């Protein structure tokens, strides 16, 4: 060691600097005996070299520290190699007493190395525990990832808590009944001028836009018309180019647009795009800006933004509602204060416009709640379910650890007899648990990534903000917290139980006796907890499955098999009048009906389960609207053959035919719900109806000539809405007329998907500038309407299956261990003449007791679960006795199957060998 001894420091030398963490870590590699003898000298050497390093530059410091670490590691290897061949001799001088903290860290690292070594020596046990933990941590982390991305993560705007949406509302006293409705331009302008609690207000309108002149042919994309104030409301600026100027929103503004970041990358390769001309709906427009990648307003797939032109001098009718609005509150203004101001403004409007604003007003809602409100309950339900799965995992692993701890009773007793304190034993067992939990946590992150991908593929557009779901730092913190909490839950109680009375455990292990009743009861309590939690999850899944089954059994009122639906929107520049538009539709229908495999074809402005014409108010000749009944219903303009294509039944009268043209008497058809609601006790045939778009320009009356069956208009879980139909060719131009976009509906004798390509080719042959919009079979449309219910049900059912499997494994593990522990008792009973039935009863009683307790506890807690699920069920009560009975029976059957193998093992136990082994 002479080469390592430092020179004597100069008396006037500066204070010795402390060695760096890397050097201190290298010192830790030295044998403990060697550090006790030469530790002080090694520290002096390191301090001297640190002084030399401080005198040089950065490279010199790195060189001196590297040399120090190298010397220490070389010395450590040499000493350890020498100690393996040379007998250990006592040190020539007494070791220096180490501080308490240093001793604690030494024992910690020693126990940590023991934990790693023990996990390596018991691979099957370690893999079982780590795999079970990975399953629990992975599922809970995956669901939290979705919940965080959808519900908890702030909206991707500056100070998003100040953003609100402005909605309109019609109460029945207004003659209408709309809980939520768009705004009109005059309402927007008046509110913007009167509101003091908001910093700025913007107006926008969703739009489907046709892009033409592209290499791949025409394309329909999602777009929006927005006022220039949107930039100020959302505090967003283009990453390239400029925003919209006030003059862009003027009546004679420029034909400009923004494109999304994704469209810039996909269509232009991220190259030069400013000043490029795009033909949108037949009109050339100039690209003046590229929006940021995170900007996906108002919908995630919006690709184009165009300026919404408003003429304050001529804003249009106050009753022409077709726009949405968003606002930003002033700094420091709460939503409640803005609501109070809104009520004052609405009172002034009612006094100024009593005929319009009686029962009609505006209200505010936080943008975040407006965006994700419908998904809150399903996602929180799934988060709770994942938490229950994690608790079941903890109970299952704790049961496994307890069983393993019984086998380690001798080891614990010997360590205690050799002087190990109980805190030291608890620390050792906790470190073993933390090691396994950390392994399970790392594996759980991989499981979570796979599950998140599966969840996003399963949600099928039913979740808002699904594009913002990522494995963020908050998710990693959650996974870390879940891992730590899981480690504590499944190791703390078993560790204290395993270290209580270690001498008695040593005696029990030596005598090979049975486990104490206290430990048996504790393990059975864990199994009872697993059964209770499993019962809750299986019950929730059972209720949702029965609810989904009831939903899918609902008759939609039309046929879905063999139906293909696709949209076509003629551009106003190419078809400026009704005659040209009608000629286009007639030619298209003629060629579509001639396609191979097409039985029937028709067009319509409204198709059930899809976005249609919306709700329009109407007038009935000779009937007055009541204060509690608004005269408004879904308006549709189908063509000849529409009802036959969808198989909508005719109840009375007739449907539209080829004679219902523009020069014939206007006719209408209504559904049964329309008659029940608006014409009760009256024969509807012969009654006259008109669409009341405004009081100053009423449309001509149409005679009701037929009544058709009801259909589910929005989704299967909503009751049929009243619908009135005008013949397509007789639809007034003031509400779109034949020039509006329509859906082509076809009944086929072949796979509907096989007709997409021929249909697209037919449309391109007639007009190469028109894109075919969202062609899909009607079965897919119906499936999309139940996507949210299907998503929640499938995920909860998977959780329930995992919980049931874990519960069964817990029952099996406890019984198998109990049989192994009681083999002496079973051998004696068998030798004394116990019958197999008595042995089965003995094992089954021990296995089913925690099952009964778990079912009772789970049944009591199920009432809280029923209240949570009440808003997610359709056609079934949350306390449905059939579901409760079936779930309980299923849990009992699974428990009996888990008891079967240990019971058979007990029957096959040879009493002679069992007693000889004791």
Short mmCIF file of N, CA, C and O in Angstrom, two decimals, residues 50-153:
data_model
loop_
_atom_site.label_atom_id
_atom_site.label_comp_id
_atom_site.label_asym_id
_atom_site.label_seq_id
_atom_site.Cartn_x
_atom_site.Cartn_y
_atom_site.Cartn_z
N UNK A 50 -8.08 15.42 -5.76
CA UNK A 50 -9.14 16.38 -6.07
C UNK A 50 -8.57 17.79 -6.09
O UNK A 50 -8.99 18.64 -6.89
N UNK A 51 -7.59 18.08 -5.19
CA UNK A 51 -6.92 19.39 -5.21
C UNK A 51 -6.15 19.58 -6.51
O UNK A 51 -6.18 20.66 -7.11
N UNK A 52 -5.46 18.56 -6.95
CA UNK A 52 -4.75 18.67 -8.21
C UNK A 52 -5.72 18.87 -9.38
O UNK A 52 -5.43 19.63 -10.30
N UNK A 53 -6.86 18.17 -9.29
CA UNK A 53 -7.84 18.32 -10.37
C UNK A 53 -8.39 19.73 -10.40
O UNK A 53 -8.65 20.29 -11.47
N UNK A 54 -8.60 20.33 -9.22
CA UNK A 54 -9.17 21.68 -9.17
C UNK A 54 -8.23 22.71 -9.78
O UNK A 54 -8.67 23.76 -10.25
N UNK A 55 -6.92 22.42 -9.75
CA UNK A 55 -5.95 23.38 -10.28
C UNK A 55 -5.89 23.37 -11.80
O UNK A 55 -5.38 24.30 -12.41
N UNK A 56 -6.38 22.32 -12.44
CA UNK A 56 -6.33 22.22 -13.89
C UNK A 56 -7.64 22.60 -14.54
O UNK A 56 -8.58 23.08 -13.90
N UNK A 57 -7.70 22.36 -15.83
CA UNK A 57 -8.92 22.63 -16.57
C UNK A 57 -9.90 21.48 -16.49
O UNK A 57 -9.75 20.56 -15.67
N UNK A 58 -10.93 21.53 -17.38
CA UNK A 58 -11.96 20.50 -17.34
C UNK A 58 -11.39 19.14 -17.69
O UNK A 58 -11.70 18.13 -17.04
N UNK A 59 -10.54 19.08 -18.70
CA UNK A 59 -9.94 17.80 -19.08
C UNK A 59 -9.05 17.25 -17.98
O UNK A 59 -9.03 16.04 -17.72
N UNK A 60 -8.32 18.14 -17.31
CA UNK A 60 -7.45 17.69 -16.21
C UNK A 60 -8.27 17.12 -15.07
O UNK A 60 -7.91 16.10 -14.46
N UNK A 61 -9.40 17.78 -14.76
CA UNK A 61 -10.25 17.27 -13.68
C UNK A 61 -10.78 15.89 -14.01
O UNK A 61 -10.80 14.98 -13.17
N UNK A 62 -11.24 15.71 -15.25
CA UNK A 62 -11.76 14.40 -15.65
C UNK A 62 -10.66 13.34 -15.59
O UNK A 62 -10.90 12.20 -15.17
N UNK A 63 -9.44 13.71 -16.00
CA UNK A 63 -8.34 12.75 -16.01
C UNK A 63 -7.98 12.31 -14.60
O UNK A 63 -7.79 11.13 -14.32
N UNK A 64 -7.85 13.30 -13.65
CA UNK A 64 -7.48 12.95 -12.27
C UNK A 64 -8.57 12.09 -11.63
O UNK A 64 -8.27 11.12 -10.92
N UNK A 65 -9.83 12.42 -11.86
CA UNK A 65 -10.90 11.63 -11.24
C UNK A 65 -10.97 10.22 -11.84
O UNK A 65 -11.22 9.24 -11.13
N UNK A 66 -10.76 10.12 -13.14
CA UNK A 66 -10.74 8.80 -13.77
C UNK A 66 -9.60 7.95 -13.22
O UNK A 66 -9.77 6.75 -12.96
N UNK A 67 -8.43 8.59 -13.03
CA UNK A 67 -7.28 7.85 -12.50
C UNK A 67 -7.56 7.37 -11.08
O UNK A 67 -7.22 6.24 -10.72
N UNK A 68 -8.18 8.22 -10.29
CA UNK A 68 -8.51 7.84 -8.91
C UNK A 68 -9.46 6.65 -8.90
O UNK A 68 -9.26 5.67 -8.16
N UNK A 69 -10.52 6.73 -9.70
CA UNK A 69 -11.48 5.63 -9.76
C UNK A 69 -10.82 4.35 -10.25
O UNK A 69 -11.07 3.25 -9.72
N UNK A 70 -9.93 4.48 -11.23
CA UNK A 70 -9.25 3.30 -11.77
C UNK A 70 -8.38 2.65 -10.70
O UNK A 70 -8.38 1.42 -10.53
N UNK A 71 -7.63 3.46 -9.94
CA UNK A 71 -6.79 2.92 -8.88
C UNK A 71 -7.62 2.22 -7.80
O UNK A 71 -7.25 1.15 -7.30
N UNK A 72 -8.76 2.83 -7.46
CA UNK A 72 -9.60 2.23 -6.43
C UNK A 72 -10.21 0.92 -6.90
O UNK A 72 -10.25 -0.07 -6.14
N UNK A 73 -10.68 0.89 -8.12
CA UNK A 73 -11.27 -0.35 -8.64
C UNK A 73 -10.21 -1.43 -8.77
O UNK A 73 -10.45 -2.61 -8.44
N UNK A 74 -9.01 -1.07 -9.22
CA UNK A 74 -7.93 -2.05 -9.35
C UNK A 74 -7.57 -2.61 -7.98
O UNK A 74 -7.38 -3.82 -7.81
N UNK A 75 -7.47 -1.75 -6.98
CA UNK A 75 -7.16 -2.20 -5.63
C UNK A 75 -8.27 -3.10 -5.09
O UNK A 75 -8.00 -4.12 -4.44
N UNK A 76 -9.53 -2.74 -5.38
CA UNK A 76 -10.65 -3.56 -4.89
C UNK A 76 -10.60 -4.96 -5.50
O UNK A 76 -10.80 -5.97 -4.80
N UNK A 77 -10.34 -5.04 -6.81
CA UNK A 77 -10.27 -6.35 -7.46
C UNK A 77 -9.11 -7.17 -6.91
O UNK A 77 -9.25 -8.38 -6.67
N UNK A 78 -8.00 -6.51 -6.71
CA UNK A 78 -6.84 -7.23 -6.18
C UNK A 78 -7.10 -7.75 -4.77
O UNK A 78 -6.76 -8.89 -4.44
N UNK A 79 -7.69 -6.95 -3.93
CA UNK A 79 -7.98 -7.37 -2.56
C UNK A 79 -8.98 -8.52 -2.53
O UNK A 79 -8.84 -9.48 -1.77
N UNK A 80 -10.07 -8.41 -3.34
CA UNK A 80 -11.06 -9.49 -3.35
C UNK A 80 -10.46 -10.78 -3.90
O UNK A 80 -10.79 -11.87 -3.45
N UNK A 81 -9.58 -10.67 -4.92
CA UNK A 81 -8.95 -11.86 -5.46
C UNK A 81 -8.02 -12.49 -4.44
O UNK A 81 -7.97 -13.71 -4.27
N UNK A 82 -7.28 -11.64 -3.70
CA UNK A 82 -6.37 -12.16 -2.69
C UNK A 82 -7.13 -12.81 -1.54
O UNK A 82 -6.72 -13.85 -1.01
N UNK A 83 -8.25 -12.22 -1.16
CA UNK A 83 -9.01 -12.78 -0.03
C UNK A 83 -9.62 -14.12 -0.37
O UNK A 83 -9.92 -14.93 0.50
N UNK A 84 -9.84 -14.40 -1.67
CA UNK A 84 -10.42 -15.69 -2.04
C UNK A 84 -9.41 -16.82 -1.96
O UNK A 84 -9.78 -17.99 -1.93
N UNK A 85 -8.07 -16.50 -1.94
CA UNK A 85 -7.04 -17.54 -1.85
C UNK A 85 -6.30 -17.51 -0.52
O UNK A 85 -5.64 -18.46 -0.16
N UNK A 86 -6.39 -16.44 0.22
CA UNK A 86 -5.64 -16.28 1.46
C UNK A 86 -6.58 -16.31 2.64
O UNK A 86 -7.61 -15.65 2.61
N UNK A 87 -6.28 -17.09 3.68
CA UNK A 87 -7.16 -17.08 4.86
C UNK A 87 -7.26 -15.69 5.44
O UNK A 87 -6.28 -14.93 5.46
N UNK A 88 -8.43 -15.41 5.95
CA UNK A 88 -8.67 -14.10 6.53
C UNK A 88 -7.98 -13.99 7.88
O UNK A 88 -8.10 -14.88 8.73
N UNK A 89 -7.21 -12.94 8.08
CA UNK A 89 -6.53 -12.70 9.36
C UNK A 89 -7.07 -11.45 9.98
O UNK A 89 -7.51 -10.54 9.29
N UNK A 90 -7.08 -11.40 11.29
CA UNK A 90 -7.61 -10.20 11.95
C UNK A 90 -6.79 -8.98 11.58
O UNK A 90 -5.60 -9.06 11.31
N UNK A 91 -7.40 -7.85 11.53
CA UNK A 91 -6.67 -6.62 11.19
C UNK A 91 -5.66 -6.30 12.28
O UNK A 91 -5.85 -6.63 13.45
N UNK A 92 -4.59 -5.67 11.87
CA UNK A 92 -3.52 -5.34 12.81
C UNK A 92 -3.92 -4.22 13.75
O UNK A 92 -3.30 -4.03 14.77
N UNK A 93 -4.97 -3.45 13.35
CA UNK A 93 -5.44 -2.40 14.23
C UNK A 93 -6.96 -2.43 14.24
O UNK A 93 -7.61 -2.88 13.31
N UNK A 94 -7.49 -1.95 15.29
CA UNK A 94 -8.95 -1.98 15.46
C UNK A 94 -9.61 -1.08 14.44
O UNK A 94 -9.14 0.02 14.18
N UNK A 95 -10.72 -1.57 13.82
CA UNK A 95 -11.40 -0.73 12.84
C UNK A 95 -12.03 0.48 13.50
O UNK A 95 -12.48 0.43 14.64
N UNK A 96 -12.03 1.55 12.73
CA UNK A 96 -12.63 2.78 13.22
C UNK A 96 -14.14 2.63 13.26
O UNK A 96 -14.76 2.19 12.29
N UNK A 97 -14.79 2.97 14.36
CA UNK A 97 -16.25 2.86 14.44
C UNK A 97 -16.90 3.74 13.38
O UNK A 97 -16.51 4.88 13.17
N UNK A 98 -17.88 3.17 12.68
CA UNK A 98 -18.57 3.91 11.62
C UNK A 98 -19.78 4.62 12.18
O UNK A 98 -20.42 4.13 13.11
N UNK A 99 -20.10 5.77 11.62
CA UNK A 99 -21.31 6.47 12.06
C UNK A 99 -22.55 5.62 11.81
O UNK A 99 -22.56 4.72 10.99
N UNK A 100 -23.62 5.97 12.52
CA UNK A 100 -24.87 5.19 12.43
C UNK A 100 -25.43 5.21 11.01
O UNK A 100 -25.90 4.20 10.49
N UNK A 101 -25.41 6.39 10.37
CA UNK A 101 -25.94 6.47 9.02
C UNK A 101 -25.19 5.59 8.05
O UNK A 101 -25.77 4.95 7.17
N UNK A 102 -23.84 5.53 8.23
CA UNK A 102 -23.04 4.69 7.33
C UNK A 102 -23.37 3.22 7.55
O UNK A 102 -23.45 2.44 6.61
N UNK A 103 -23.57 2.83 8.84
CA UNK A 103 -23.93 1.44 9.11
C UNK A 103 -25.29 1.11 8.49
O UNK A 103 -25.50 0.04 7.95
N UNK A 104 -26.24 2.07 8.57
CA UNK A 104 -27.57 1.83 8.00
C UNK A 104 -27.50 1.62 6.51
O UNK A 104 -28.14 0.72 5.96
N UNK A 105 -26.70 2.49 5.81
CA UNK A 105 -26.58 2.32 4.37
C UNK A 105 -25.89 1.01 4.03
O UNK A 105 -26.23 0.35 3.05
N UNK A 106 -24.92 0.60 4.86
CA UNK A 106 -24.23 -0.66 4.60
C UNK A 106 -25.21 -1.83 4.70
O UNK A 106 -25.24 -2.71 3.83
N UNK A 107 -26.01 -1.84 5.77
CA UNK A 107 -26.99 -2.92 5.90
C UNK A 107 -28.05 -2.85 4.80
O UNK A 107 -28.53 -3.88 4.33
N UNK A 108 -28.40 -1.62 4.37
CA UNK A 108 -29.39 -1.49 3.31
C UNK A 108 -28.88 -2.12 2.02
O UNK A 108 -29.59 -2.92 1.39
N UNK A 109 -27.65 -1.75 1.63
CA UNK A 109 -27.12 -2.32 0.39
C UNK A 109 -26.88 -3.81 0.53
O UNK A 109 -27.03 -4.57 -0.44
N UNK A 110 -26.53 -4.24 1.72
CA UNK A 110 -26.36 -5.68 1.93
C UNK A 110 -27.68 -6.42 1.75
O UNK A 110 -27.76 -7.45 1.07
N UNK A 111 -28.73 -5.89 2.36
CA UNK A 111 -30.05 -6.52 2.21
C UNK A 111 -30.56 -6.42 0.78
O UNK A 111 -31.27 -7.32 0.31
N UNK A 112 -30.22 -5.32 0.10
CA UNK A 112 -30.64 -5.18 -1.29
C UNK A 112 -29.97 -6.24 -2.16
O UNK A 112 -30.62 -6.85 -3.02
N UNK A 113 -28.71 -6.48 -1.93
CA UNK A 113 -28.02 -7.53 -2.69
C UNK A 113 -28.61 -8.90 -2.36
O UNK A 113 -28.75 -9.75 -3.24
N UNK A 114 -28.98 -9.10 -1.09
CA UNK A 114 -29.62 -10.37 -0.72
C UNK A 114 -30.96 -10.53 -1.43
O UNK A 114 -31.33 -11.64 -1.84
N UNK A 115 -31.70 -9.42 -1.55
CA UNK A 115 -33.00 -9.48 -2.22
C UNK A 115 -32.83 -9.85 -3.69
O UNK A 115 -33.58 -10.69 -4.22
N UNK A 116 -31.84 -9.24 -4.35
CA UNK A 116 -31.59 -9.59 -5.75
C UNK A 116 -31.17 -11.05 -5.89
O UNK A 116 -31.62 -11.76 -6.79
N UNK A 117 -30.31 -11.48 -4.96
CA UNK A 117 -29.85 -12.86 -5.01
C UNK A 117 -31.00 -13.83 -4.75
O UNK A 117 -31.13 -14.86 -5.41
N UNK A 118 -31.88 -13.48 -3.80
CA UNK A 118 -33.00 -14.35 -3.51
C UNK A 118 -33.98 -14.44 -4.67
O UNK A 118 -34.52 -15.51 -4.97
N UNK A 119 -34.23 -13.30 -5.34
CA UNK A 119 -35.12 -13.33 -6.51
C UNK A 119 -34.53 -14.18 -7.62
O UNK A 119 -35.25 -14.90 -8.33
N UNK A 120 -33.21 -14.13 -7.78
CA UNK A 120 -32.56 -14.93 -8.82
C UNK A 120 -32.60 -16.42 -8.49
O UNK A 120 -32.70 -17.26 -9.39
N UNK A 121 -32.53 -16.75 -7.20
CA UNK A 121 -32.53 -18.16 -6.79
C UNK A 121 -33.93 -18.78 -6.83
O UNK A 121 -34.05 -20.00 -6.81
N UNK A 122 -34.98 -17.95 -6.83
CA UNK A 122 -36.36 -18.46 -6.87
C UNK A 122 -37.03 -17.93 -8.13
O UNK A 122 -37.92 -17.06 -8.08
N UNK A 123 -36.61 -18.37 -9.31
CA UNK A 123 -37.12 -17.77 -10.55
C UNK A 123 -38.62 -17.96 -10.75
O UNK A 123 -39.30 -17.05 -11.21
N UNK A 124 -39.16 -19.15 -10.42
CA UNK A 124 -40.59 -19.36 -10.64
C UNK A 124 -41.43 -18.45 -9.74
O UNK A 124 -42.40 -17.84 -10.21
N UNK A 125 -41.05 -18.36 -8.49
CA UNK A 125 -41.77 -17.46 -7.58
C UNK A 125 -41.64 -16.01 -8.02
O UNK A 125 -42.62 -15.25 -8.04
N UNK A 126 -40.44 -15.60 -8.39
CA UNK A 126 -40.22 -14.21 -8.80
C UNK A 126 -41.00 -13.87 -10.07
O UNK A 126 -41.61 -12.80 -10.17
N UNK A 127 -40.99 -14.78 -11.03
CA UNK A 127 -41.73 -14.52 -12.27
C UNK A 127 -43.23 -14.47 -12.02
O UNK A 127 -43.94 -13.65 -12.61
N UNK A 128 -43.72 -15.34 -11.13
CA UNK A 128 -45.15 -15.34 -10.82
C UNK A 128 -45.57 -14.01 -10.20
O UNK A 128 -46.56 -13.39 -10.61
N UNK A 129 -44.81 -13.56 -9.21
CA UNK A 129 -45.15 -12.31 -8.53
C UNK A 129 -45.00 -11.13 -9.48
O UNK A 129 -45.89 -10.27 -9.59
N UNK A 130 -43.86 -11.06 -10.19
CA UNK A 130 -43.63 -9.93 -11.09
C UNK A 130 -44.65 -9.91 -12.23
O UNK A 130 -45.14 -8.84 -12.62
N UNK A 131 -45.00 -11.07 -12.76
CA UNK A 131 -46.00 -11.11 -13.83
C UNK A 131 -47.37 -10.68 -13.36
O UNK A 131 -48.09 -9.94 -14.06
N UNK A 132 -47.76 -11.13 -12.17
CA UNK A 132 -49.05 -10.71 -11.62
C UNK A 132 -49.08 -9.21 -11.38
O UNK A 132 -50.06 -8.52 -11.68
N UNK A 133 -47.99 -8.68 -10.82
CA UNK A 133 -47.93 -7.23 -10.59
C UNK A 133 -47.93 -6.46 -11.91
O UNK A 133 -48.55 -5.39 -12.00
N UNK A 134 -47.24 -6.98 -12.91
CA UNK A 134 -47.23 -6.30 -14.21
C UNK A 134 -48.63 -6.22 -14.79
O UNK A 134 -49.01 -5.21 -15.40
N UNK A 135 -49.42 -7.27 -14.59
CA UNK A 135 -50.79 -7.26 -15.08
C UNK A 135 -51.60 -6.17 -14.39
O UNK A 135 -52.32 -5.38 -15.03
N UNK A 136 -51.51 -6.10 -13.05
CA UNK A 136 -52.28 -5.09 -12.31
C UNK A 136 -51.80 -3.68 -12.57
O UNK A 136 -52.60 -2.77 -12.84
N UNK A 137 -50.50 -3.47 -12.51
CA UNK A 137 -49.95 -2.13 -12.74
C UNK A 137 -50.15 -1.70 -14.18
O UNK A 137 -50.47 -0.53 -14.47
N UNK A 138 -50.01 -2.63 -15.13
CA UNK A 138 -50.18 -2.28 -16.53
C UNK A 138 -51.61 -1.87 -16.86
O UNK A 138 -51.82 -0.87 -17.56
N UNK A 139 -52.61 -2.61 -16.35
CA UNK A 139 -54.00 -2.25 -16.64
C UNK A 139 -54.37 -0.90 -16.02
O UNK A 139 -55.00 -0.07 -16.68
N UNK A 140 -53.99 -0.70 -14.77
CA UNK A 140 -54.34 0.57 -14.13
C UNK A 140 -53.61 1.74 -14.80
O UNK A 140 -54.19 2.82 -14.98
N UNK A 141 -52.35 1.54 -15.20
CA UNK A 141 -51.61 2.61 -15.86
C UNK A 141 -52.20 2.91 -17.24
O UNK A 141 -52.28 4.08 -17.65
N UNK A 142 -52.63 1.88 -17.95
CA UNK A 142 -53.23 2.10 -19.28
C UNK A 142 -54.51 2.92 -19.17
O UNK A 142 -54.72 3.88 -19.93
N UNK A 143 -55.38 2.56 -18.23
CA UNK A 143 -56.62 3.31 -18.07
C UNK A 143 -56.33 4.72 -17.59
O UNK A 143 -56.95 5.70 -18.06
N UNK A 144 -55.37 4.89 -16.69
CA UNK A 144 -55.02 6.24 -16.24
C UNK A 144 -54.46 7.06 -17.40
O UNK A 144 -54.70 8.28 -17.46
N UNK A 145 -53.74 6.43 -18.30
CA UNK A 145 -53.21 7.15 -19.47
C UNK A 145 -54.35 7.73 -20.29
O UNK A 145 -54.31 8.90 -20.71
N UNK A 146 -55.39 6.93 -20.51
CA UNK A 146 -56.54 7.42 -21.27
C UNK A 146 -57.28 8.50 -20.50
O UNK A 146 -57.65 9.55 -21.04
N UNK A 147 -57.49 8.27 -19.19
CA UNK A 147 -58.20 9.25 -18.37
C UNK A 147 -57.42 10.56 -18.31
O UNK A 147 -58.00 11.65 -18.40
N UNK A 148 -56.12 10.48 -18.17
CA UNK A 148 -55.31 11.70 -18.11
C UNK A 148 -55.37 12.46 -19.42
O UNK A 148 -55.53 13.70 -19.43
N UNK A 149 -55.25 11.74 -20.54
CA UNK A 149 -55.26 12.42 -21.83
C UNK A 149 -56.60 13.04 -22.16
O UNK A 149 -56.66 14.10 -22.79
N UNK A 150 -57.70 12.41 -21.71
CA UNK A 150 -59.03 12.90 -22.06
C UNK A 150 -59.58 13.86 -21.01
O UNK A 150 -60.07 14.94 -21.35
N UNK A 151 -59.49 13.49 -19.73
CA UNK A 151 -60.16 14.26 -18.69
C UNK A 151 -59.25 15.21 -17.92
O UNK A 151 -59.65 16.34 -17.61
N UNK A 152 -58.05 14.77 -17.57
CA UNK A 152 -57.21 15.52 -16.63
C UNK A 152 -56.27 16.50 -17.31
O UNK A 152 -55.98 17.56 -16.77
N UNK A 153 -55.80 16.16 -18.48
CA UNK A 153 -54.84 17.05 -19.16
C UNK A 153 -55.53 18.31 -19.64
O UNK A 153 -56.60 18.26 -20.23
#
